[in-house]
mmCIF file of C-alpha atoms in Angstrom:
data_model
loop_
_atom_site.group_PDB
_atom_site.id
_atom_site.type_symbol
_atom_site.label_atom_id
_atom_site.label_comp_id
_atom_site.label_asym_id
_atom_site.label_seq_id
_atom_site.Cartn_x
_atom_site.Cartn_y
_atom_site.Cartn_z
ATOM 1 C CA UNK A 1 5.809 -6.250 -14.965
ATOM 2 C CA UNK A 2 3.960 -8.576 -12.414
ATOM 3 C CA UNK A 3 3.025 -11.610 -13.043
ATOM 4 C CA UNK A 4 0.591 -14.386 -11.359
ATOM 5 C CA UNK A 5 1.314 -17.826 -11.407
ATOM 6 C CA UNK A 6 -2.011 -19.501 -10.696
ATOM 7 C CA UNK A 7 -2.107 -23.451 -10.138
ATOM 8 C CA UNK A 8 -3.421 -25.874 -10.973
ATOM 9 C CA UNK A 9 -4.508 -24.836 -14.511
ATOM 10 C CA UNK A 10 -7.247 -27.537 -14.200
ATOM 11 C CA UNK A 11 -9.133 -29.854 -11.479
ATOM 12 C CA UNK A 12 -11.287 -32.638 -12.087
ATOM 13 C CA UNK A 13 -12.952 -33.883 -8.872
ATOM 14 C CA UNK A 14 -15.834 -35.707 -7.638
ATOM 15 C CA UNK A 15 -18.684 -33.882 -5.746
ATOM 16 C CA UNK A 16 -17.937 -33.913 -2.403
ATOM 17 C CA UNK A 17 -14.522 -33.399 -2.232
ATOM 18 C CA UNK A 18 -12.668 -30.250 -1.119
ATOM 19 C CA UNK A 19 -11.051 -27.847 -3.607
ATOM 20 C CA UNK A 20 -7.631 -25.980 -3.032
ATOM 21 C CA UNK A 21 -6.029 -23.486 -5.347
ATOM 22 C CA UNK A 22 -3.712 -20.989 -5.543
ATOM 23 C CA UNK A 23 -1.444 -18.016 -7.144
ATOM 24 C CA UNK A 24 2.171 -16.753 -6.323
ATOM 25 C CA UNK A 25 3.534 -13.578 -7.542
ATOM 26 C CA UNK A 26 6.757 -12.399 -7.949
ATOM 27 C CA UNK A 27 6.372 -9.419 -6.357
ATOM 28 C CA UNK A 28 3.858 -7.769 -3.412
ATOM 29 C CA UNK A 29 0.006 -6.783 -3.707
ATOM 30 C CA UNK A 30 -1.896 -4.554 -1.497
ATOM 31 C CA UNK A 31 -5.151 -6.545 -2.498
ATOM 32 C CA UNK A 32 -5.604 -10.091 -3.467
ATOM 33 C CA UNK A 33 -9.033 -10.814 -5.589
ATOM 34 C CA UNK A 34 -10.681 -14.145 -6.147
ATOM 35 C CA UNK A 35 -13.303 -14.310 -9.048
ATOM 36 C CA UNK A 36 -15.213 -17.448 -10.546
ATOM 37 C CA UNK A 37 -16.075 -17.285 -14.019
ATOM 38 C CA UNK A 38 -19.278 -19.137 -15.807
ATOM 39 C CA UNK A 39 -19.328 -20.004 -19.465
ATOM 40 C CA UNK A 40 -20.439 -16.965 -21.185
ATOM 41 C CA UNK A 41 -20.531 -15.060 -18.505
ATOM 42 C CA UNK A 42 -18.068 -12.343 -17.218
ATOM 43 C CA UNK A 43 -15.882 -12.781 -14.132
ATOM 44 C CA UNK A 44 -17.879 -12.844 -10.250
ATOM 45 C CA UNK A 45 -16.055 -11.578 -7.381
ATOM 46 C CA UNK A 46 -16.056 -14.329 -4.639
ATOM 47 C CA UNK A 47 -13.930 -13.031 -2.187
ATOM 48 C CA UNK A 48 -11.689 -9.949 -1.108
ATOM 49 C CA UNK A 49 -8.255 -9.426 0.752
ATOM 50 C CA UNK A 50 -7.086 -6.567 1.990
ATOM 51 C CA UNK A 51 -4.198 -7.540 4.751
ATOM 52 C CA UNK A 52 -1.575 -9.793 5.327
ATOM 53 C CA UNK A 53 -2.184 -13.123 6.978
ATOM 54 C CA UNK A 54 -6.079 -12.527 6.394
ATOM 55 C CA UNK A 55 -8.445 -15.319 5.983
ATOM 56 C CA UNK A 56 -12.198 -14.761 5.184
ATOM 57 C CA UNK A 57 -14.788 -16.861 4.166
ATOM 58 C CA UNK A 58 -17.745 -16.462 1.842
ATOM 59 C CA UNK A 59 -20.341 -19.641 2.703
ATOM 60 C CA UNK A 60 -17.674 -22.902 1.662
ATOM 61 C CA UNK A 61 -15.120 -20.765 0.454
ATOM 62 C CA UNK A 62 -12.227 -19.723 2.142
ATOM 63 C CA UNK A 63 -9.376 -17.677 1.230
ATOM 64 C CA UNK A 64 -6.166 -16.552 2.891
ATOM 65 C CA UNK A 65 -3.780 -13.209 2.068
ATOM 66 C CA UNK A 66 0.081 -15.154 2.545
ATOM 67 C CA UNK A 67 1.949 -13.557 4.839
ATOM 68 C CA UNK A 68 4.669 -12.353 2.753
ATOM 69 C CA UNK A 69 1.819 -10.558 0.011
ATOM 70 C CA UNK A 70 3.073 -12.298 -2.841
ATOM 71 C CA UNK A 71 0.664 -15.281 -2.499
ATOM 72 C CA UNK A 72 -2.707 -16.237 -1.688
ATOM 73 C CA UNK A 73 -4.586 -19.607 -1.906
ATOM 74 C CA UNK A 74 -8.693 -20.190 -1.912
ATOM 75 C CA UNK A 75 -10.516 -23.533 -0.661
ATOM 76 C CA UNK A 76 -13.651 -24.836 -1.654
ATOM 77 C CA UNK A 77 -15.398 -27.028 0.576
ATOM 78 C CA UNK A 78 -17.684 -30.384 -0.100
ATOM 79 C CA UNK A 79 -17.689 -29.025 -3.635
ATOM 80 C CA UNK A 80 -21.076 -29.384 -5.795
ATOM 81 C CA UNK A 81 -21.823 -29.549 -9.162
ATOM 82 C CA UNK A 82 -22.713 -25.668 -9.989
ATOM 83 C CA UNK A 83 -19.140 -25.136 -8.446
ATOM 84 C CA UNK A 84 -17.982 -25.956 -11.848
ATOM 85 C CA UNK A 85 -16.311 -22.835 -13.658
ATOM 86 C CA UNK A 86 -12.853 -21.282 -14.013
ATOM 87 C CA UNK A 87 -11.668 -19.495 -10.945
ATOM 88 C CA UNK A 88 -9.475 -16.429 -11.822
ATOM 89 C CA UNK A 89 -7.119 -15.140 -8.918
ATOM 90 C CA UNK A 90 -6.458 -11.082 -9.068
ATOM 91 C CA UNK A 91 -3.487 -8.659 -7.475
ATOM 92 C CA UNK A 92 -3.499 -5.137 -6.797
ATOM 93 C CA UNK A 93 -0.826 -2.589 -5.994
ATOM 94 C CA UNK A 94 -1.976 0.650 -6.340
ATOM 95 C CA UNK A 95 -3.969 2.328 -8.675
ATOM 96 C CA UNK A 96 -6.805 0.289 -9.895
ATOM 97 C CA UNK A 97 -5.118 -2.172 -12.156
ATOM 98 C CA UNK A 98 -5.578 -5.500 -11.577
ATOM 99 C CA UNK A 99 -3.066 -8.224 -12.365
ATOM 100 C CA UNK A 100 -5.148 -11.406 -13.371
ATOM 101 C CA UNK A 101 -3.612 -15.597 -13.378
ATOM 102 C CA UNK A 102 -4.269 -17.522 -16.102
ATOM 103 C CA UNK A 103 -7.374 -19.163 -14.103
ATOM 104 C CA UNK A 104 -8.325 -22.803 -12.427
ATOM 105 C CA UNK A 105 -10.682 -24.775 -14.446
ATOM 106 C CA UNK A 106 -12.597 -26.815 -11.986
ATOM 107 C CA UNK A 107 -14.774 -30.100 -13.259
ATOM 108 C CA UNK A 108 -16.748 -31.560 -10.646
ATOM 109 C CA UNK A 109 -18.327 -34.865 -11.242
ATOM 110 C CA UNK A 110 -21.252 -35.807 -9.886
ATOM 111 C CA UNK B 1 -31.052 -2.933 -14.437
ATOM 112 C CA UNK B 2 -28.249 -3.926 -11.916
ATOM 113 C CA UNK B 3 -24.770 -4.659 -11.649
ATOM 114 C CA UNK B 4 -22.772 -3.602 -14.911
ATOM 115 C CA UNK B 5 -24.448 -4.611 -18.567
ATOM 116 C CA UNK B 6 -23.143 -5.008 -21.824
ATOM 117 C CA UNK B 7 -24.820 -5.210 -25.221
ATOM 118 C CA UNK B 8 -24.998 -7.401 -27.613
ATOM 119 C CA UNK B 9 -24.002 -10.412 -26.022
ATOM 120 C CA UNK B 10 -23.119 -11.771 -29.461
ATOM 121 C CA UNK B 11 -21.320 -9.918 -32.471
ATOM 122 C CA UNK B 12 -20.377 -11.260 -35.470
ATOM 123 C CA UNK B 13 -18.598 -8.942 -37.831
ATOM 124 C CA UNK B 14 -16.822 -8.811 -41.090
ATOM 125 C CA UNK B 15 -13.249 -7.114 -41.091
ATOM 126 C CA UNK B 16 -14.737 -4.014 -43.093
ATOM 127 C CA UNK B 17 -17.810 -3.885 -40.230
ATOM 128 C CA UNK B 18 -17.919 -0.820 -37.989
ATOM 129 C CA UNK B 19 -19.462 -1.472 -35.041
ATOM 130 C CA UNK B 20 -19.959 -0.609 -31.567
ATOM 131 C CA UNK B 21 -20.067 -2.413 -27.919
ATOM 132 C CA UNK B 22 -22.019 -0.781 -25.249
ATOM 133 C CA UNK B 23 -21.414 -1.065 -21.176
ATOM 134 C CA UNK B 24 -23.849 0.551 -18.493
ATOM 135 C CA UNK B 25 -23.024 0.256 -14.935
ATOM 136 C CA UNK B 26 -25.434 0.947 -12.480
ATOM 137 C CA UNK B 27 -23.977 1.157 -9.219
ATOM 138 C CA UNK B 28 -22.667 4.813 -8.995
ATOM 139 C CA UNK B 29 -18.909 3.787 -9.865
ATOM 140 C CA UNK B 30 -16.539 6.619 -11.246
ATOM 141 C CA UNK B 31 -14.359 4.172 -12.934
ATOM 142 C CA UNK B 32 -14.947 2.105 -15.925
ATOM 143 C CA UNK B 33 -12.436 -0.375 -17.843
ATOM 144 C CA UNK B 34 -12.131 -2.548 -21.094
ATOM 145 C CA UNK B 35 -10.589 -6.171 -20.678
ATOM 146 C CA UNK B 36 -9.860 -8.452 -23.317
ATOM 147 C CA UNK B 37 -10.226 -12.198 -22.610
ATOM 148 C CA UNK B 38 -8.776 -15.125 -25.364
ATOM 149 C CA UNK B 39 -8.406 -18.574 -24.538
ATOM 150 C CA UNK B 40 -5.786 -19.833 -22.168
ATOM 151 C CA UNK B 41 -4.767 -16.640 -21.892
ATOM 152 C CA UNK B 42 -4.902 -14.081 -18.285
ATOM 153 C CA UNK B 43 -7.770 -10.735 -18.812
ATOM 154 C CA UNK B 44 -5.558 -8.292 -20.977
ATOM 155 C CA UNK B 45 -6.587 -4.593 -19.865
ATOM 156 C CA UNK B 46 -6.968 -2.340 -22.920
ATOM 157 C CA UNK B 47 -8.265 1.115 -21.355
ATOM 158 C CA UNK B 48 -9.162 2.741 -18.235
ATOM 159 C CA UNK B 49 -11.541 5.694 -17.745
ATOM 160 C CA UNK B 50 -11.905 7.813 -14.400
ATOM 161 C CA UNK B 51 -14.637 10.532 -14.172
ATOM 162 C CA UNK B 52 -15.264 10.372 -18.100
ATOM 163 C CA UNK B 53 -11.310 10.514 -19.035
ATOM 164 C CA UNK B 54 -9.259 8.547 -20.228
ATOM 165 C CA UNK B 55 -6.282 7.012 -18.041
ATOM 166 C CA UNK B 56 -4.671 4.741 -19.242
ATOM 167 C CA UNK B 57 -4.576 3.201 -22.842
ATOM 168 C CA UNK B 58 -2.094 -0.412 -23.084
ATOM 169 C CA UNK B 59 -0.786 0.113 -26.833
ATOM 170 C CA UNK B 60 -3.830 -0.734 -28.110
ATOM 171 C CA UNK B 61 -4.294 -0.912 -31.327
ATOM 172 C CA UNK B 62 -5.983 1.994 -33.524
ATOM 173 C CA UNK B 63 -8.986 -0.082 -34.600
ATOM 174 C CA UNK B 64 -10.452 -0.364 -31.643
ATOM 175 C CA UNK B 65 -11.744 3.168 -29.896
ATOM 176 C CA UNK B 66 -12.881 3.801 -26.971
ATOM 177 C CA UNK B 67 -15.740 6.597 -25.744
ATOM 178 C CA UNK B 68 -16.674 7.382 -22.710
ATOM 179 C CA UNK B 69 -19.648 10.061 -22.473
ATOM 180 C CA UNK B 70 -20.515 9.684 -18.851
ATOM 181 C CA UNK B 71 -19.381 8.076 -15.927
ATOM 182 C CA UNK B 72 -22.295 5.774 -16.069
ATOM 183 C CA UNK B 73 -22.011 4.787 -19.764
ATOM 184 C CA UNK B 74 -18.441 2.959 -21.889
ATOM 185 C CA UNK B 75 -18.542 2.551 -25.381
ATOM 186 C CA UNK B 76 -15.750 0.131 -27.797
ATOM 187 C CA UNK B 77 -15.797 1.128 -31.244
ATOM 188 C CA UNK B 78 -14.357 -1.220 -34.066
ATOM 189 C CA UNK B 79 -13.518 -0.906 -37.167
ATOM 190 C CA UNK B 80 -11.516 -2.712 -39.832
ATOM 191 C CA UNK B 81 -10.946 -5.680 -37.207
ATOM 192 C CA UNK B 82 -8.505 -8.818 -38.134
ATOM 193 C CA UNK B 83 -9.681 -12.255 -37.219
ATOM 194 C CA UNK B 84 -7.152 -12.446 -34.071
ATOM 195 C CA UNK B 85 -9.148 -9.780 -32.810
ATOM 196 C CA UNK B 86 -12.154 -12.369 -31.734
ATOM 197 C CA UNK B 87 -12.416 -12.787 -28.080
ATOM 198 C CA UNK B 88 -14.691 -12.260 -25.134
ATOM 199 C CA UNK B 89 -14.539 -8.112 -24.232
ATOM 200 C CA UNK B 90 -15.381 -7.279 -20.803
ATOM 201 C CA UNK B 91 -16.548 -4.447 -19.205
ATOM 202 C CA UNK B 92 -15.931 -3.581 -15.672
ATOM 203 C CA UNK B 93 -16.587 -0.535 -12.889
ATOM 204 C CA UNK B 94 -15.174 0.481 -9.855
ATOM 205 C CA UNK B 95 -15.790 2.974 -6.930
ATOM 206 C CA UNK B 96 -13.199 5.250 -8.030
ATOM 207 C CA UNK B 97 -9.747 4.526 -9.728
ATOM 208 C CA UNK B 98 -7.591 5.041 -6.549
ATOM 209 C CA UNK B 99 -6.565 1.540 -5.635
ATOM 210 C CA UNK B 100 -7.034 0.180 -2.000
ATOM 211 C CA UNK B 101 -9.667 -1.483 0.081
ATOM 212 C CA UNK B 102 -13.351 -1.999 -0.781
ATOM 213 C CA UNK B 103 -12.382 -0.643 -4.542
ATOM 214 C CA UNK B 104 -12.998 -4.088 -6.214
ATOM 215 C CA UNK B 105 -13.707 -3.766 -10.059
ATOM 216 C CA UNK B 106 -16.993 -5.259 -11.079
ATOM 217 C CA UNK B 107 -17.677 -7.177 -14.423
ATOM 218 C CA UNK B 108 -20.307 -7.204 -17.087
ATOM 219 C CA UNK B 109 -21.551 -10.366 -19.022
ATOM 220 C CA UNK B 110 -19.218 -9.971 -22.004
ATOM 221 C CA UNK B 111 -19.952 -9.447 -25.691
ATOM 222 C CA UNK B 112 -18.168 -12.760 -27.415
ATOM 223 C CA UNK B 113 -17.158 -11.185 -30.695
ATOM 224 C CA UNK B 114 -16.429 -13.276 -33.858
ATOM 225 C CA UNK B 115 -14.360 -11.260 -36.798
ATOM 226 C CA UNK B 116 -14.544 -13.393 -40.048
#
């Protein structure tokens, strides 16, 4: 089946700085997904990707559909302290199932 | 209510418990799903419903059972649970089942369930 490679597993940074992440697949997706995840809390979409080569932006993030479908990356800007989560990246085919990485934890220090 | 909910938030069950986890989603969505989420470990989908049926089921085991008695409304049964089984469920919803664009799948809170 597919699988997501999603890196780094963890970030520890100091508010301020920008954030860059990103999964690789080992095979195409129609859709790319990016969600952030609080503690006890259940997975937030952030942003959406529907073509190849697309970037969009949702306030300080930004994330980009690769080119070939089989990656995409996400960038978080002058990063603050309630940036703090895990970030989960998410590929779709078809149908509705989602392939999900193994998440980004993200520490920012303030 | 708004988004997709899930009750209780909490569970903490024996392995001879029966009990039951609840989603509601309230944004008109005709497709519902059960994820499974352990540490260190990517969402595991257990079962997919689309207009009240059931699509899809990943070798899941017997204990837990699914219902779904409207497209609004996803129920998890368990029963006779093993301690491995502990883990934050999710519930999510989606316009319809079809994949493709603007048919992102939306997620509940979680109920964090503890089998002792």
């Amino acid at each position: 089946g597919q699988q997501l490679n999603q890196s780094p597993q963890s970030m520890f940074i100091q508010e301020g700085e920008d954030v860059s992440m990103n999964c690789t697949s080992s095979s195409i997706f129609n859709t790319w997904l990016w969600y952030k995840q609080d503690p006890g809390e259940g997975p937030v979409l952030l942003i959406a990707l529907y073509k190849a080569g697309e970037l969009t932006s949702n306030g300080r993030l930004t994330a980009q559909f690769g080119i070939t479908r089989k990656d995409s990356f996400l960038n978080i800007s002058a990063s603050i302290p309630s940036d703090v989560g895990i970030y989960f990246c998410a590929g779709q085919l078809s149908g509705s199932r989602l392939t999900f990485g193994e998440g980004t934890q993200l520490t920012v220090n303030p | 209510e708004t988004g997709v909910t899930q009750t209780p938030r909490h569970l903490v069950m024996g392995m001879t418990n029966k009990k039951s986890l609840k989603c509601e989603q309230h944004l008109g969505h005709n497709a519902m799903y059960w994820y499974k989420q352990s540490a260190k470990k990517p969402l595991e989908l257990m079962f997919v419903y689309s207009l009240e049926e059931r699509v899809e089921n990943n070798s899941v085991p017997s204990r837990f059972s699914p219902e779904c008695p409207n497209s609004s409304h996803l129920f998890l049964h368990l029963h006779t649970l093993q301690p491995e089984d502990s883990a934050l469920y999710l519930c999510a919803s989606s316009p319809r089942l079809a994949g493709g664009a603007y048919n992102e799948q939306f997620f509940g809170p979680g109920t964090r369930l503890t089998v002792l």
